[in-house]
Amino acid sequence: MVGRYLESDLTALSLEVRRGDGFTGLFASGSNPDLRRAVDHALQTVHSLPVDPSTIAGEEDIFRPIELACSSRNPNIAASAMTLAQKLLADRALSPEQTRALAGAISEAAKSDAGGDVTRLKCVQCALALVQSVDDEATTATAMSACVRVLRAENEGVSATAAATTRRAAFHVFSRLQPNPAAIAATPTREGAKVPTLNARAEVALLLFEDLCALAGGKAAPWLGFDGAFATERVKILALDAVAEVAADSADLFVDVPAFHHALRQKLCAALVTHLQSWQRSDVEEVSAPEGRAVLRCVGAVIGTFHDAVPAETEMFLTTLLASLETEMEPWRRSYTLEVIKATVVDGNLARFLHTAYDARDGDSHKMIFRDSVLMMVRVTRAGLSPQPESGVEDILAAVTVLHRTKGKAEDVVPEDEDGAAHIAFSVFLALEGVMGAAHSIASLATAAAEGDAKAGIEPNSVAARDATEMIGSCSEMLMETLETVLTHATGEVLVRDLLRGFQAIAQGCGVLGATDARDAFISAICHFAVASEVVVPTVINIQDADNDAEDTATRPSPLLRNISADSYEGGREPASASIVGSVVGMGLGAVGAVGSVVASPVRALVGPSSVSIEPEVNPTLRVVLTSKNLQAFRTLLNVAHRLIDSLGDGWVMVLETLCSLRRMLATKTSAVGVDMDATVAVLHVAEQQLFESTAKLDDDALCALTKALAWTSRSELGRLGGGGGKAPVNGSKERLFMLERLVDVALINSGRIHKVWSDVEAHLLSCIEKEPSAELCRIATASLARLCVSALELPRTPEMDSLASEGEADFETAVLRPVSTLIARAVSPDARLAALDVLISVVNGGDGIGRAWSSVLRALRGVAERGGEGVALAFSGVKVIVEDHMEELPDDVSGEVISAVSAFVAQRAQVNTSITAVSLAWTLSDYFSRKVTETKVGKEALAERGMIPLLSVMRDASMDPRPEVRNGACRTITSTLVSNGDKLPARIWRRAVFDICFGLVDDIRAATAGASQEEQVAPDIGELDGRKIQMLVHHSRNSARKQWDETETLALSGVGRLLRAHFDAVAKFDGFDKRFEWYLKWITQSMAEGSPEVSCSAVKSLQTVLEAGGSTGMTRARWKKATKVLMTSAKGMNAAGSKISGKTRYEFIDIVGKVWASKRAVFDKEDVQSLIGVMDMLARAPDEWLEKSAPPARAGRYSTLRVQRRCLELLSDLPPLDPAAVDSGAYPQAICQLLAYVAEALGGEVAEAVAKADFAYPGTETQHGSMSLGFAQEACEALEKIYLSEHVPKDDRAMTFAAAITVISA
């Protein structure tokens, strides 16, 4: 490798030498004969030696032309030689002596101006190669001096290249001491002397550092070979930048090695202090901007890297810098000074060091370095908001906004040094960044101290937490007011966003440390900006000069700082020497207060959480304007709430009030300025939803705190909408109780521990609805209650949930429905009661999850019926759903509650239709219980006793209801129930149901009927028309209480008849049936004889049902005789003169006699037949009720045939066939003679007398006047013909009556 380039480079160098001598030099010796010969000889040597680095190294013939060429005045020759030298250095092909000689040649070339810029550039490149290739002290010093010397080149490009190369070379010198700098020396050094204990590399590095520090201070650098005059501005800048870089890159070296640490303090820090102090002297020439920037950069680097290693120097630096800001200075210097101060407050670790090392020291004489640094940022920022006519900037805040936006685009924002106005704005920009950075640094310290870093393995630190808390205590108020002031007037979106991030950071830091007062103050400020105003009024801040006497002090403050108070944030602390800023400025109060007075902060002093609503009073007639600032503040607030969700405590109130405000503003006439309304609001809503969803991660205490805050905010919202004297919304206004909805959301999100918050949620819901007069608000609130209850009942059960049940309750479900039941019973507003009832009905309709709470549900529904009024129908719908859909799900011990609920709705007086429907629902229940009894194998009687008997008792009580509609329906229902389900009951229960309940009911009905008034009732009013009352139309058959009770007795008669017809054999087996049967027959007899036409007809039909049982097992002959005896007794009563039994009843009576005869002919014996014929005769002779003797005849006429008589004739003609016993008893002749008698009596005269003498009539029979008509006689003849022609009538019977028949017919 070496051979390839060595020969070619030497050849090229030879050509350059000859070219430098001109055209003739190519053929003859020129002005560089030694160089030319040396090059030629070197080429010969290369050809004769093996080309290897080890053989070339030390070969003087090869190195000689390179050394000579480096000193050439021809830049091309020198450049070619230095290029070849760099290659040989890289291949280690030069001996130490040759490298020293090369370094000397390069140094000389750098001193000479003959070679020009090309030679200088090659010099610094070759010098860098020397430094990187050798460790020799002399060589390194010579090479470094060559680099530094080139800095003085007139060409700025060359100078800049030299500066960069010098820094790189210095970095290389120090990089050789890594990675264990502590091992290179162990004893301190003497100033200005070499340290034997340092190794060669370390000694070179130390010497280089000391000389660079000397150059930075404008002093001589002996190791590099420069006197003090050499330290021009460029050299100083290079030296400052170089030492700053190497010190920062080798920080451990300067901290751990005493010699370097000593050099850092005594050389670098001393030089920097000299610079800073010289700036304050009036007899020293003003420093240039580039040099000043370099000094301040170096100061910032030392403070940032070595603050804990050189605390005294750090204090001196910061003290001097802070003091300098109180004096008149060039704008550029103020900017760069503020940049250094800013760096100290934005670095969290450095900020903590400043606080612990200075601010937190005991004693009265310590200086508040960190606090004063923050205060300076605050003062400059707030001063920038005031008018600065001398600054040349019309609107500083607008300029700051532009700078902030430009920096956000990663563009350079540093103005030119000569642009003083721009630097004033830049100073405010830096100060504002410092304020925001201080907020972030304190927040990061707080977070790290309180929570640690699990990924980095850092545990929480109580000491660091204490320090962060103290820093918050000293700076939070000034930070808050400054951020608030700027944010009030800021308009740029980027600036607003970053300001709010500062609020967010410091609020979160306070929160994680538990500094609740400060946390709540910052949160309150964020809330203040999140709430929109109806009218946006731009505010102009006019800060007055607090103390004009300050102009007369020795150091006149700059225009930017003239209006600032140093003592504004002293907080009562003695200002004498405690604050550097205060001791230097010595100005009065007032300026900052003026700024603060404009802001109208909701929490000016850190006095704890605010208990006052921060929502503005929104006028519904005005349009609310939401700005980008408002929406960004909302987003910031949500971020803070997300971060501090587990520790917000009482601070939740402010967050929730603001969220509620946003919701309400969006529900009104809201517009947005400078923002995509829909997209932004959608994002905010998602963030809000995520906030409440994340409450599932809260611990129990934090969850309870959030729940209480939600309840408090919800009460406040309710008060604004209508409760507590507010204006209630109208129905259909689409109002929403947002916080109440969120309270329910949080409870349901934390469903696994809902028992932890249920008491608060329940109490709040009750307080919202129970005494709320507004129907619309009740509707809104109960909608949330419904969602809560329905969702809670669907939750999987845990043992902890049952702990919610109070005394007398047994389970979680009951506790969930407790507020609903309470509102149904105790709510002041009828609308609230109805709304709560609707919630309960919705729960019942769902059905799932009620579990063990059915009893409480039924009790609540029953209470509605017992209290009456509105809601009865709605409550009954719930009972109906339970009976029809959920009976199978109910526990056995709930059946009594179901029956009680049905009973209550039957008995209620508010709605008659509900009572009627409840009666039918009782029938449905009876079907259910009878089926359960049938399906049950064990405990049938107990089940029937528990279910059917109470249910039948309910029906019995309903059958005595004063309302005819209800009792009639109940009467039908109880008999239908017994008919359809009675035989499914155990015998004892079955007997009790019939004898005690059903027959007992009959007695009660008969007694009520007998005692009912017959006075005609006045029809009730149902309204008005044209001023006249409109009455209900009442049928004449129902216009008295007696008539209404007659209907009920009619139903009882028919019902008992149905029961006996369906189950006569079963009932006949009960003990005591005969006595009850006689009671029944007596009732039938009395009802036919004394009852109204309706009752008597029903009694007749009821008797039919009993007679239809003839021939059955239960209808013994004795019972049959008793039943048929009723027929004769009743017929006699009808035939007796003066009987008022109607013709309708008589027809019904004779009709059922005929039907019984037709169906039960075989059961009738001869006595029964005789009685039957007699009954027909009695009815034929008295077919209608008897009239008073004085009354005119009311018959239809002699030739009309009455229905009763016709039916009697039909029965007589249908007698055949009879059994032999009846035939032998003379039944046929008796029937024939009765027919002949009817004809004869109709004809009258001798024929009638002849028939009467035959004595065929039934003994004691009366004949109504006018009943024997010719029409009746005609039909009697037809019946007679039918009997005579019947083949079943014996010839003897026909012969026996033939003579009488001829006599009558011939007449």
mmCIF file of C-alpha atoms in Angstrom, residues 797-940:
data_model
loop_
_atom_site.group_PDB
_atom_site.id
_atom_site.type_symbol
_atom_site.label_atom_id
_atom_site.label_comp_id
_atom_site.label_asym_id
_atom_site.label_seq_id
_atom_site.Cartn_x
_atom_site.Cartn_y
_atom_site.Cartn_z
ATOM 1 C CA ARG A 797 -73.631 -10.710 41.749
ATOM 2 C CA THR A 798 -70.857 -10.679 44.319
ATOM 3 C CA PRO A 799 -71.154 -11.147 48.089
ATOM 4 C CA GLU A 800 -69.996 -7.574 48.627
ATOM 5 C CA MET A 801 -72.986 -6.228 46.745
ATOM 6 C CA ASP A 802 -75.403 -7.572 49.319
ATOM 7 C CA SER A 803 -73.793 -5.342 51.906
ATOM 8 C CA LEU A 804 -75.797 -2.487 50.398
ATOM 9 C CA ALA A 805 -79.024 -3.911 51.756
ATOM 10 C CA SER A 806 -80.252 -2.033 54.780
ATOM 11 C CA GLU A 807 -82.068 -3.481 57.753
ATOM 12 C CA GLY A 808 -85.079 -5.424 56.626
ATOM 13 C CA GLU A 809 -83.596 -6.027 53.185
ATOM 14 C CA ALA A 810 -81.719 -9.068 52.108
ATOM 15 C CA ASP A 811 -79.970 -8.481 48.861
ATOM 16 C CA PHE A 812 -78.398 -6.165 46.325
ATOM 17 C CA GLU A 813 -81.416 -6.106 44.024
ATOM 18 C CA THR A 814 -83.572 -4.702 46.779
ATOM 19 C CA ALA A 815 -81.008 -2.010 47.482
ATOM 20 C CA VAL A 816 -80.870 -1.109 43.786
ATOM 21 C CA LEU A 817 -84.621 -0.627 43.631
ATOM 22 C CA ARG A 818 -84.797 1.135 46.990
ATOM 23 C CA PRO A 819 -84.502 4.682 45.556
ATOM 24 C CA VAL A 820 -87.214 3.926 43.041
ATOM 25 C CA SER A 821 -89.566 2.695 45.746
ATOM 26 C CA THR A 822 -88.729 5.688 47.902
ATOM 27 C CA LEU A 823 -89.530 8.136 45.124
ATOM 28 C CA ILE A 824 -92.763 6.381 44.278
ATOM 29 C CA ALA A 825 -93.841 6.737 47.874
ATOM 30 C CA ARG A 826 -92.400 10.094 48.918
ATOM 31 C CA ALA A 827 -91.647 12.308 45.925
ATOM 32 C CA VAL A 828 -93.270 15.709 46.215
ATOM 33 C CA SER A 829 -94.083 16.129 42.562
ATOM 34 C CA PRO A 830 -96.709 13.846 41.009
ATOM 35 C CA ASP A 831 -94.598 13.867 37.884
ATOM 36 C CA ALA A 832 -91.645 12.604 39.902
ATOM 37 C CA ARG A 833 -93.724 9.814 41.344
ATOM 38 C CA LEU A 834 -94.983 8.854 37.916
ATOM 39 C CA ALA A 835 -91.495 9.007 36.464
ATOM 40 C CA ALA A 836 -90.131 6.797 39.237
ATOM 41 C CA LEU A 837 -93.002 4.417 38.734
ATOM 42 C CA ASP A 838 -92.177 4.319 35.054
ATOM 43 C CA VAL A 839 -88.615 3.346 35.997
ATOM 44 C CA LEU A 840 -89.921 0.492 38.094
ATOM 45 C CA ILE A 841 -92.199 -0.633 35.279
ATOM 46 C CA SER A 842 -89.283 -0.629 32.859
ATOM 47 C CA VAL A 843 -87.356 -2.810 35.288
ATOM 48 C CA VAL A 844 -90.307 -5.163 35.578
ATOM 49 C CA ASN A 845 -90.731 -5.314 31.829
ATOM 50 C CA GLY A 846 -87.102 -6.310 31.524
ATOM 51 C CA GLY A 847 -87.535 -8.843 34.277
ATOM 52 C CA ASP A 848 -83.927 -10.033 34.222
ATOM 53 C CA GLY A 849 -81.871 -9.410 37.312
ATOM 54 C CA ILE A 850 -84.648 -8.627 39.773
ATOM 55 C CA GLY A 851 -83.928 -11.902 41.511
ATOM 56 C CA ARG A 852 -84.746 -11.619 45.172
ATOM 57 C CA ALA A 853 -86.238 -8.145 44.914
ATOM 58 C CA TRP A 854 -89.644 -9.175 43.615
ATOM 59 C CA SER A 855 -91.174 -8.654 47.028
ATOM 60 C CA SER A 856 -90.007 -5.040 47.219
ATOM 61 C CA VAL A 857 -91.206 -4.450 43.662
ATOM 62 C CA LEU A 858 -94.634 -5.784 44.453
ATOM 63 C CA ARG A 859 -94.831 -3.811 47.675
ATOM 64 C CA ALA A 860 -93.992 -0.621 45.792
ATOM 65 C CA LEU A 861 -96.635 -1.319 43.176
ATOM 66 C CA ARG A 862 -99.173 -2.225 45.834
ATOM 67 C CA GLY A 863 -98.420 1.043 47.612
ATOM 68 C CA VAL A 864 -99.461 2.949 44.494
ATOM 69 C CA ALA A 865 -102.822 1.214 44.546
ATOM 70 C CA GLU A 866 -103.290 1.798 48.251
ATOM 71 C CA ARG A 867 -102.539 5.504 47.915
ATOM 72 C CA GLY A 868 -104.668 5.880 44.793
ATOM 73 C CA GLY A 869 -104.433 8.860 42.514
ATOM 74 C CA GLU A 870 -102.397 8.982 39.326
ATOM 75 C CA GLY A 871 -100.232 6.091 38.318
ATOM 76 C CA VAL A 872 -102.632 3.319 39.294
ATOM 77 C CA ALA A 873 -103.028 2.078 35.749
ATOM 78 C CA LEU A 874 -99.279 2.246 35.142
ATOM 79 C CA ALA A 875 -98.505 0.409 38.356
ATOM 80 C CA PHE A 876 -101.084 -2.218 37.552
ATOM 81 C CA SER A 877 -99.464 -2.797 34.187
ATOM 82 C CA GLY A 878 -96.378 -3.839 36.116
ATOM 83 C CA VAL A 879 -98.348 -6.254 38.258
ATOM 84 C CA LYS A 880 -99.946 -7.644 35.139
ATOM 85 C CA VAL A 881 -96.569 -8.242 33.547
ATOM 86 C CA ILE A 882 -95.369 -10.000 36.675
ATOM 87 C CA VAL A 883 -98.403 -12.280 36.783
ATOM 88 C CA GLU A 884 -98.472 -13.047 33.090
ATOM 89 C CA ASP A 885 -94.753 -13.297 32.329
ATOM 90 C CA HIS A 886 -92.738 -13.830 35.490
ATOM 91 C CA MET A 887 -94.724 -16.000 37.868
ATOM 92 C CA GLU A 888 -92.556 -18.983 37.057
ATOM 93 C CA GLU A 889 -89.455 -17.037 38.109
ATOM 94 C CA LEU A 890 -90.764 -15.839 41.444
ATOM 95 C CA PRO A 891 -89.686 -17.505 44.669
ATOM 96 C CA ASP A 892 -92.425 -19.405 46.475
ATOM 97 C CA ASP A 893 -92.529 -16.933 49.340
ATOM 98 C CA VAL A 894 -93.407 -14.086 46.950
ATOM 99 C CA SER A 895 -96.782 -15.513 45.939
ATOM 100 C CA GLY A 896 -98.432 -13.850 48.930
ATOM 101 C CA GLU A 897 -97.077 -10.468 47.793
ATOM 102 C CA VAL A 898 -98.480 -11.054 44.331
ATOM 103 C CA ILE A 899 -101.925 -11.827 45.738
ATOM 104 C CA SER A 900 -101.759 -8.801 48.030
ATOM 105 C CA ALA A 901 -100.827 -6.575 45.100
ATOM 106 C CA VAL A 902 -103.679 -7.895 42.988
ATOM 107 C CA SER A 903 -106.029 -7.439 45.930
ATOM 108 C CA ALA A 904 -104.940 -3.837 46.350
ATOM 109 C CA PHE A 905 -105.616 -3.051 42.725
ATOM 110 C CA VAL A 906 -108.997 -4.737 42.923
ATOM 111 C CA ALA A 907 -109.912 -2.680 45.959
ATOM 112 C CA GLN A 908 -108.590 0.694 44.795
ATOM 113 C CA ARG A 909 -111.232 3.249 43.911
ATOM 114 C CA ALA A 910 -109.319 5.461 41.483
ATOM 115 C CA GLN A 911 -109.949 3.521 38.297
ATOM 116 C CA VAL A 912 -112.779 1.055 37.966
ATOM 117 C CA ASN A 913 -111.389 -0.451 34.767
ATOM 118 C CA THR A 914 -108.176 -1.317 36.579
ATOM 119 C CA SER A 915 -110.161 -3.044 39.307
ATOM 120 C CA ILE A 916 -112.095 -5.049 36.740
ATOM 121 C CA THR A 917 -108.893 -6.069 34.979
ATOM 122 C CA ALA A 918 -107.328 -6.950 38.321
ATOM 123 C CA VAL A 919 -110.212 -9.326 38.977
ATOM 124 C CA SER A 920 -109.521 -11.105 35.707
ATOM 125 C CA LEU A 921 -105.848 -11.175 36.665
ATOM 126 C CA ALA A 922 -106.852 -13.013 39.811
ATOM 127 C CA TRP A 923 -108.425 -15.668 37.593
ATOM 128 C CA THR A 924 -105.090 -15.958 35.752
ATOM 129 C CA LEU A 925 -103.387 -16.433 39.092
ATOM 130 C CA SER A 926 -105.850 -19.147 40.017
ATOM 131 C CA ASP A 927 -104.937 -21.022 36.862
ATOM 132 C CA TYR A 928 -101.296 -20.740 37.818
ATOM 133 C CA PHE A 929 -101.790 -21.961 41.374
ATOM 134 C CA SER A 930 -104.064 -24.811 40.351
ATOM 135 C CA ARG A 931 -101.480 -25.965 37.845
ATOM 136 C CA LYS A 932 -98.768 -25.737 40.469
ATOM 137 C CA VAL A 933 -100.917 -27.798 42.850
ATOM 138 C CA THR A 934 -101.444 -30.385 40.151
ATOM 139 C CA GLU A 935 -97.742 -30.601 39.366
ATOM 140 C CA THR A 936 -96.645 -30.711 42.974
ATOM 141 C CA LYS A 937 -96.241 -34.161 44.463
ATOM 142 C CA VAL A 938 -95.508 -33.163 48.030
ATOM 143 C CA GLY A 939 -97.174 -30.349 49.925
ATOM 144 C CA LYS A 940 -100.197 -29.916 47.693
#
